[in-house]
Tab-separated table of C-alpha atoms in Angstrom:
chain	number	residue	atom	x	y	z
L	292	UNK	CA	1.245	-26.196	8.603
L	293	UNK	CA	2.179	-22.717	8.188
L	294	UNK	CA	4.303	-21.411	5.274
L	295	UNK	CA	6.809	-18.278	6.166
L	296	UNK	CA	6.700	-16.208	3.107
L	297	UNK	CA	9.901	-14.342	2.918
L	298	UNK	CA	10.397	-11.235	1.264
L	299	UNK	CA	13.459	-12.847	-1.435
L	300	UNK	CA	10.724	-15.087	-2.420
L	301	UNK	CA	8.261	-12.677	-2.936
L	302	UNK	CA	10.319	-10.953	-5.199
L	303	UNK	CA	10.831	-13.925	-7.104
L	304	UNK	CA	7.276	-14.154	-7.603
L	305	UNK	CA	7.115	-10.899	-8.498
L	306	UNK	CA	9.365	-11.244	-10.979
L	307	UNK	CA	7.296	-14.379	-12.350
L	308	UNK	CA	4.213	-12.515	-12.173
L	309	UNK	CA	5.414	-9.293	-13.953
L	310	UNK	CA	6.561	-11.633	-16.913
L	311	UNK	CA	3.235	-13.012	-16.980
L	312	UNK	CA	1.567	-9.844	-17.599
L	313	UNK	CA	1.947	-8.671	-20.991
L	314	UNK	CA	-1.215	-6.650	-20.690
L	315	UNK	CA	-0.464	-2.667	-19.650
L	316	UNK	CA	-2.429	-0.946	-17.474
L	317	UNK	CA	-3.753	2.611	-16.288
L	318	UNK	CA	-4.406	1.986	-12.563
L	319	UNK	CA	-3.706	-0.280	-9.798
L	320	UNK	CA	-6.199	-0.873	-7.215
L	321	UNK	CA	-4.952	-2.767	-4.159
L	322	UNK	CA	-7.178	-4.769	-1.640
L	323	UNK	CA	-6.028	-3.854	1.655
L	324	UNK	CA	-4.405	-4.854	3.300
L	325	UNK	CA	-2.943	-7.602	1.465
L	326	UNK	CA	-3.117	-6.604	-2.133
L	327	UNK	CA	-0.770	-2.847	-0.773
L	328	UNK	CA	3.125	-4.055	-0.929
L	329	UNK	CA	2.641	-5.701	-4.020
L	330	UNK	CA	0.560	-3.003	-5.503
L	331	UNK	CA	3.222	-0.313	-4.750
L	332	UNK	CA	5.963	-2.368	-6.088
L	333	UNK	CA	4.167	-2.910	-9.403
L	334	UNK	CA	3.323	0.504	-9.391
L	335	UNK	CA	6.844	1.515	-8.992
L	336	UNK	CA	7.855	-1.191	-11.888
L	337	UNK	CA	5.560	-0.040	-14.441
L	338	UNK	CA	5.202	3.991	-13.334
L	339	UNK	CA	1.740	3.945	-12.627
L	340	UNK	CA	0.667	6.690	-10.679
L	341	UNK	CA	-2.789	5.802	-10.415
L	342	UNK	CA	-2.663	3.596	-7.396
L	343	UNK	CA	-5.764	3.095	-5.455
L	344	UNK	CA	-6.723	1.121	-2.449
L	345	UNK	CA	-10.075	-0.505	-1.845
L	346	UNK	CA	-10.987	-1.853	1.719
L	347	UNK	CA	-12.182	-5.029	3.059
L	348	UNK	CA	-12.770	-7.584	5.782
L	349	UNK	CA	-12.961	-10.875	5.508
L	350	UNK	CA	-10.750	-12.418	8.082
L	351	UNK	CA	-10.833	-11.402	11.416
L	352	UNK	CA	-7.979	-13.874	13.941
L	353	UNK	CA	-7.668	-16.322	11.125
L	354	UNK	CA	-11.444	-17.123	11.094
L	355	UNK	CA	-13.476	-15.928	8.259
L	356	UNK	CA	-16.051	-14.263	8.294
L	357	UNK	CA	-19.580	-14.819	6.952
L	358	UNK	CA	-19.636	-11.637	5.149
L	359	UNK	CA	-16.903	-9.852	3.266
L	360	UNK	CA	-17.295	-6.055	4.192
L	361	UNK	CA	-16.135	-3.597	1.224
L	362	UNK	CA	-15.791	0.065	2.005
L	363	UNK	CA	-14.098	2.762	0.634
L	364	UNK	CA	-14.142	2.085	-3.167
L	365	UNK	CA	-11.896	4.104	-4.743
L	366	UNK	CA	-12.754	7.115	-7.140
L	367	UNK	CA	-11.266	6.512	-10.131
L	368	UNK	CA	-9.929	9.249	-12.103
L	369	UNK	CA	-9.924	8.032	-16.303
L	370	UNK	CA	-8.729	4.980	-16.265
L	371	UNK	CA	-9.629	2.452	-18.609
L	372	UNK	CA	-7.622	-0.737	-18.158
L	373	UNK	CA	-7.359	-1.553	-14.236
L	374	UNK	CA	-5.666	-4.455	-12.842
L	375	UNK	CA	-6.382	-5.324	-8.936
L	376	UNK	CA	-4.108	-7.075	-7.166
L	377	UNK	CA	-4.101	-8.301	-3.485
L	378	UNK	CA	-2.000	-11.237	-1.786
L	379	UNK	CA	-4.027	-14.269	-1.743
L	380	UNK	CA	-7.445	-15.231	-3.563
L	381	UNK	CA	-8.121	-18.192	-0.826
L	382	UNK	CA	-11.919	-18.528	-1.048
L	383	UNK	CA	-12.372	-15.822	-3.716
L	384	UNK	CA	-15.108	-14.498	-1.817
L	385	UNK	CA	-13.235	-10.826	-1.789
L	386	UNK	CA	-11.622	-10.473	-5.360
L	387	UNK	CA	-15.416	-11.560	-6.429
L	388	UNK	CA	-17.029	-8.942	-4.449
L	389	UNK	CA	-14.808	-6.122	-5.041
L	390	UNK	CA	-15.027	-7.382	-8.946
L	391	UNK	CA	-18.524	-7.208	-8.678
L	392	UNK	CA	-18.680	-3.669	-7.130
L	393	UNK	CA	-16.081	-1.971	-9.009
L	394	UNK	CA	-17.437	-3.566	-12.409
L	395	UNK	CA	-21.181	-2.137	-11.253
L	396	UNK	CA	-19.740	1.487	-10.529
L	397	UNK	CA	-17.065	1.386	-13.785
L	398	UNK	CA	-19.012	-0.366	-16.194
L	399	UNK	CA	-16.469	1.110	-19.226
L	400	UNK	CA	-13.442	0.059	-16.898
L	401	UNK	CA	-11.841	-3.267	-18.217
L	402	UNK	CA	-10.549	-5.333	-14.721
L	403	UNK	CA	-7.856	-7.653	-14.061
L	404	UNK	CA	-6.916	-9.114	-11.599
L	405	UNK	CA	-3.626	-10.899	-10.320
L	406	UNK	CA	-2.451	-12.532	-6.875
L	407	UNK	CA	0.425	-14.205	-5.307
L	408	UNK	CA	-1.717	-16.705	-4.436
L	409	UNK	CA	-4.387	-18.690	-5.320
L	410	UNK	CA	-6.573	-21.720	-4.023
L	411	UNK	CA	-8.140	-24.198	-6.941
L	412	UNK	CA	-11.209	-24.437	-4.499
L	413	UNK	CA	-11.487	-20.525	-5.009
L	414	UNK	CA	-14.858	-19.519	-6.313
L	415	UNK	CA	-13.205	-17.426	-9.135
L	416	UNK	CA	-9.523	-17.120	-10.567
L	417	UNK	CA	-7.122	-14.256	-10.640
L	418	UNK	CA	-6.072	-13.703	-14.315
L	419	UNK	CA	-2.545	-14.267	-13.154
L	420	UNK	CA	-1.165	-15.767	-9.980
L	421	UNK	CA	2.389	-17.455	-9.430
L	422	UNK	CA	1.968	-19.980	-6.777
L	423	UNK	CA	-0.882	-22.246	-5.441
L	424	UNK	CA	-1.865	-21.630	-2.025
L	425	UNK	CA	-1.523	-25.208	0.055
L	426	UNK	CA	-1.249	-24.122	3.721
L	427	UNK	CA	-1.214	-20.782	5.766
L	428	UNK	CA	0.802	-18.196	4.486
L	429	UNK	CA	3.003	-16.324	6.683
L	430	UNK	CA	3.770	-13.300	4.330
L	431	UNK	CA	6.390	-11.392	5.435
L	432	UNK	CA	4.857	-7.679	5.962
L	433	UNK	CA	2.450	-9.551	8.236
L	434	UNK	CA	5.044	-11.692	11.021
L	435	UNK	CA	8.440	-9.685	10.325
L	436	UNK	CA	8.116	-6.764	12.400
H	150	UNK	CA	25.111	9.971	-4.546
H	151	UNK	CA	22.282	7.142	-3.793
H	152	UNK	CA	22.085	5.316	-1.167
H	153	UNK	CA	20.077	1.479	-1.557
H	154	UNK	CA	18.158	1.213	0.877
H	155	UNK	CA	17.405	-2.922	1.309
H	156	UNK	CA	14.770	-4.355	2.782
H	157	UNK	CA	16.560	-5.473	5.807
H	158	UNK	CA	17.331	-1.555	6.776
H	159	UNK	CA	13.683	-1.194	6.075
H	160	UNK	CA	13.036	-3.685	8.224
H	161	UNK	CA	15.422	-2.619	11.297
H	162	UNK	CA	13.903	1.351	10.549
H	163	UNK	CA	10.258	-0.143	11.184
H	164	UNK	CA	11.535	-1.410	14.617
H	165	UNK	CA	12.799	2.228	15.654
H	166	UNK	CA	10.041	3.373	14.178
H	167	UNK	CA	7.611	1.364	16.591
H	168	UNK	CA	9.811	1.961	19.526
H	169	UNK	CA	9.591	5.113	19.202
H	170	UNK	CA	5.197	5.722	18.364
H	171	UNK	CA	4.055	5.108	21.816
H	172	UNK	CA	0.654	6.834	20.744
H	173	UNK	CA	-2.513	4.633	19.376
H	174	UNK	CA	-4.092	5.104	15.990
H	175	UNK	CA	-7.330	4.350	14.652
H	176	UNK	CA	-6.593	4.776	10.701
H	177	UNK	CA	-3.379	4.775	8.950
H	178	UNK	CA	-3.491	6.840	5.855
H	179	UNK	CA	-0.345	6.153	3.211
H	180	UNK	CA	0.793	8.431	0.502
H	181	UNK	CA	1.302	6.964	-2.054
H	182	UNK	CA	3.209	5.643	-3.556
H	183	UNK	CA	5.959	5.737	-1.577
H	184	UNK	CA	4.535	5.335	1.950
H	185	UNK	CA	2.019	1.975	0.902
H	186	UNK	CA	4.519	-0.599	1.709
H	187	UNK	CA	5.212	0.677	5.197
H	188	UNK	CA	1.375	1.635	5.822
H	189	UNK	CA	0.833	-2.020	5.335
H	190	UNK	CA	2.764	-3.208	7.414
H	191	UNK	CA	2.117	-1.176	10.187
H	192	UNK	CA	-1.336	-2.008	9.306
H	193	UNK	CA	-0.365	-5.257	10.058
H	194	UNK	CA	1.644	-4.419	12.997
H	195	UNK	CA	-1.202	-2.592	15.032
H	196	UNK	CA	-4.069	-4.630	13.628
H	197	UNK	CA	-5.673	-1.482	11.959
H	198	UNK	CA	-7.642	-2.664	9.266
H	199	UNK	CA	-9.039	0.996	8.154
H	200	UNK	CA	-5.794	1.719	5.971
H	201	UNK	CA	-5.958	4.476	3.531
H	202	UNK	CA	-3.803	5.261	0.887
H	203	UNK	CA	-4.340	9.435	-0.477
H	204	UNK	CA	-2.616	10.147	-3.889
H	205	UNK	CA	0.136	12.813	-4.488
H	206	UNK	CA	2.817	13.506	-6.958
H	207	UNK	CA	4.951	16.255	-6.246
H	208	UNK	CA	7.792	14.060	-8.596
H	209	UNK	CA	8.181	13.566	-11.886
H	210	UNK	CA	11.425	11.158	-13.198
H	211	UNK	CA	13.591	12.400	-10.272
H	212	UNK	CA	12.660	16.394	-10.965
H	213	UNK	CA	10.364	18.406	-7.568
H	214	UNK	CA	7.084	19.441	-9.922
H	215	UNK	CA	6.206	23.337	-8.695
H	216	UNK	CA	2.935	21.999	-7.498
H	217	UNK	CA	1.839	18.979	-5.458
H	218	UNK	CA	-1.074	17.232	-6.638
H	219	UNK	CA	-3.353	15.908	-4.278
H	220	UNK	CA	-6.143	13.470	-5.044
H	221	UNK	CA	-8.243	10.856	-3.537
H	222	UNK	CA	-8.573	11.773	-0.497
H	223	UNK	CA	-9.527	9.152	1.570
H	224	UNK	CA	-13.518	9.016	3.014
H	225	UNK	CA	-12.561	8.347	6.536
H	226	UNK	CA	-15.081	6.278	8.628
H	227	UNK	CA	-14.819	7.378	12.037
H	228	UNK	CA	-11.270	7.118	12.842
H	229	UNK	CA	-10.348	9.901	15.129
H	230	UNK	CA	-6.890	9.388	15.814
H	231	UNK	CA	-4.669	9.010	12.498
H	232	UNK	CA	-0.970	8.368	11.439
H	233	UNK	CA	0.073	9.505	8.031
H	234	UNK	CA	3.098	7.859	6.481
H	235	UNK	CA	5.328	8.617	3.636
H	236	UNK	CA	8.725	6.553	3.072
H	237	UNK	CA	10.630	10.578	2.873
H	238	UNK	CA	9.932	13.877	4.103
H	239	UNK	CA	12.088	15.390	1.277
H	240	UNK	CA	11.645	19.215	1.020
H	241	UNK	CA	7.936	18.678	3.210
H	242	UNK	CA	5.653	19.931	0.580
H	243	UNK	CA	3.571	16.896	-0.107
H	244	UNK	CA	3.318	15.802	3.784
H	245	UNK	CA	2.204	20.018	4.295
H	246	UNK	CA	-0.154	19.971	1.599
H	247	UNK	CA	-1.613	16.289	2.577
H	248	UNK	CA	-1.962	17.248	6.236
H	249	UNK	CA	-3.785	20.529	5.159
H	250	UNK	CA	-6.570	18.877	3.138
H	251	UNK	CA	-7.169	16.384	5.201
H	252	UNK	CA	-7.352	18.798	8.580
H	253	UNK	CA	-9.737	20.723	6.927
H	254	UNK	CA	-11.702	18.111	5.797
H	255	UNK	CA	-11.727	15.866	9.194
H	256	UNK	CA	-11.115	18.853	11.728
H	257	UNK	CA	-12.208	16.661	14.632
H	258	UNK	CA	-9.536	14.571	14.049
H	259	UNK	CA	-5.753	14.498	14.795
H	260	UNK	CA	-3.575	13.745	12.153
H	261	UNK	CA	0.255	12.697	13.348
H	262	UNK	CA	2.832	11.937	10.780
H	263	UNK	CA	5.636	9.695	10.336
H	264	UNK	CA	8.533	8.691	7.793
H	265	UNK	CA	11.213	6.826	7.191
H	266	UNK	CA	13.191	9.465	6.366
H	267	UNK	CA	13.515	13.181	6.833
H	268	UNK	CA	15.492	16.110	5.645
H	269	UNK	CA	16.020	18.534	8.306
H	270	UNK	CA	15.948	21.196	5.364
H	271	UNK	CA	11.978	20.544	5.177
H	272	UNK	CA	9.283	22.639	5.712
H	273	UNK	CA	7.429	20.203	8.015
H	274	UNK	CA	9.051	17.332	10.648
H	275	UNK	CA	7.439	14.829	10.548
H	276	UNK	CA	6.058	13.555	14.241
H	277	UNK	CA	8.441	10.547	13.877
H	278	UNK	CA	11.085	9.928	11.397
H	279	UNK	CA	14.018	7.094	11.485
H	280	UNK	CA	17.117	8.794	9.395
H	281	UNK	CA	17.927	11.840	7.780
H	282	UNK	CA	18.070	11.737	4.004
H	283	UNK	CA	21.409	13.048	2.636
H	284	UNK	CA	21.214	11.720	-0.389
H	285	UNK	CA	18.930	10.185	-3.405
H	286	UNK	CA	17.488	7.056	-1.766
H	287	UNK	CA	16.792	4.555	-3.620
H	288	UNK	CA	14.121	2.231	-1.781
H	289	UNK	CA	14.003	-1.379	-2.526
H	290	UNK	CA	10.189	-1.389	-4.077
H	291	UNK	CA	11.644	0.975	-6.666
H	292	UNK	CA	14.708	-0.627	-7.527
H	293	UNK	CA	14.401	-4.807	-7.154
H	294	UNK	CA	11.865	-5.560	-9.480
């Protein structure tokens, strides 16, 4: 079972998830590729400039990997309150180790984090996330073109 | 004058814009904001998991600043063949700038450049471009959340 993710209802949940976040933040940090649509939309919503992109891989042809490889962590310029964002936190393998790594090189930095997704079996939540993941996701920027 | 530019257009654009890129990248590298959505999806597109984003703002509420600033520049691995995107070559300043740093800093690699849209009044053309901006665009991941 495979869900197509539309664009209309990501911006729905985009909506939802903005009105969920009363917190305000300095910087964005996307994990791409997932976390980059939705962290340039809520950049554009709340006029953060600061909008930074750390890499991994976790997935490679639907299979995941053993290891999550992180590279290129972002150098942050001041910024105190940083939310990351990416699509899905499925295992939670990723949004733990980029939490880990960004909390060991910013220790003054406070982190959130927020998803579209998220799967209870995850080994850590996203501070906000709109739906629950039950099947595949087909997200739009992935299958439209 | 504005012109809304929907998703669906976007969507159509990125289909021109693929017809027409008959040349293989190793890294995409976004500027961001503006170019992060369409990075990601020809991320997705090409399977090129070594997206960058590099941070510029040459805008400030709708006015051109006098001088681009350029920051983050991305710590490429060992891509040697990149694509830069932006969602506008507007007067070309930002794309100039961003392709300067980034050929002095990489100058074994070659650096092409695309947008969505480009405004033959520029100071660079961009490698690939889909329209030509006559007017304030106002791109759906500014204006629908």
């Amino acid at each position: 079972m495979r869900h197509y993710y539309t664009y209309s209802e990501y911006l729905s949940d985009c909506k939802i998830l903005t009105e969920q976040i009363q917190d305000r933040f300095d910087a964005i940090i996307a994990i791409a590729r997932g976390g980059m649509t939705l962290a340039h939309m809520l950049g554009e919503y709340y006029n953060i400039r600061e909008i930074y992109t750390i890499n991994t891989i976790g997935y490679e042809d639907m299979v995941k990997l053993d290891q999550i490889e992180v590279f290129n962590i972002p150098k942050i310029k001041k910024a105190q309150k940083i939310l990351i964002v990416d699509d899905i936190v499925d295992s939670g393998d990723t949004m733990k180790r980029v939490l880990e790594l960004l909390t060991e090189q910013y220790p003054y930095a406070i982190f959130k984090t927020a998803a579209l997704f998220y799967k209870p079996s995850a080994i850590i939540k996203p501070d906000w996330y709109v739906q629950e993941a039950t099947m595949w996701i087909d997200f739009f920027w992935s299958v439209d073109l």
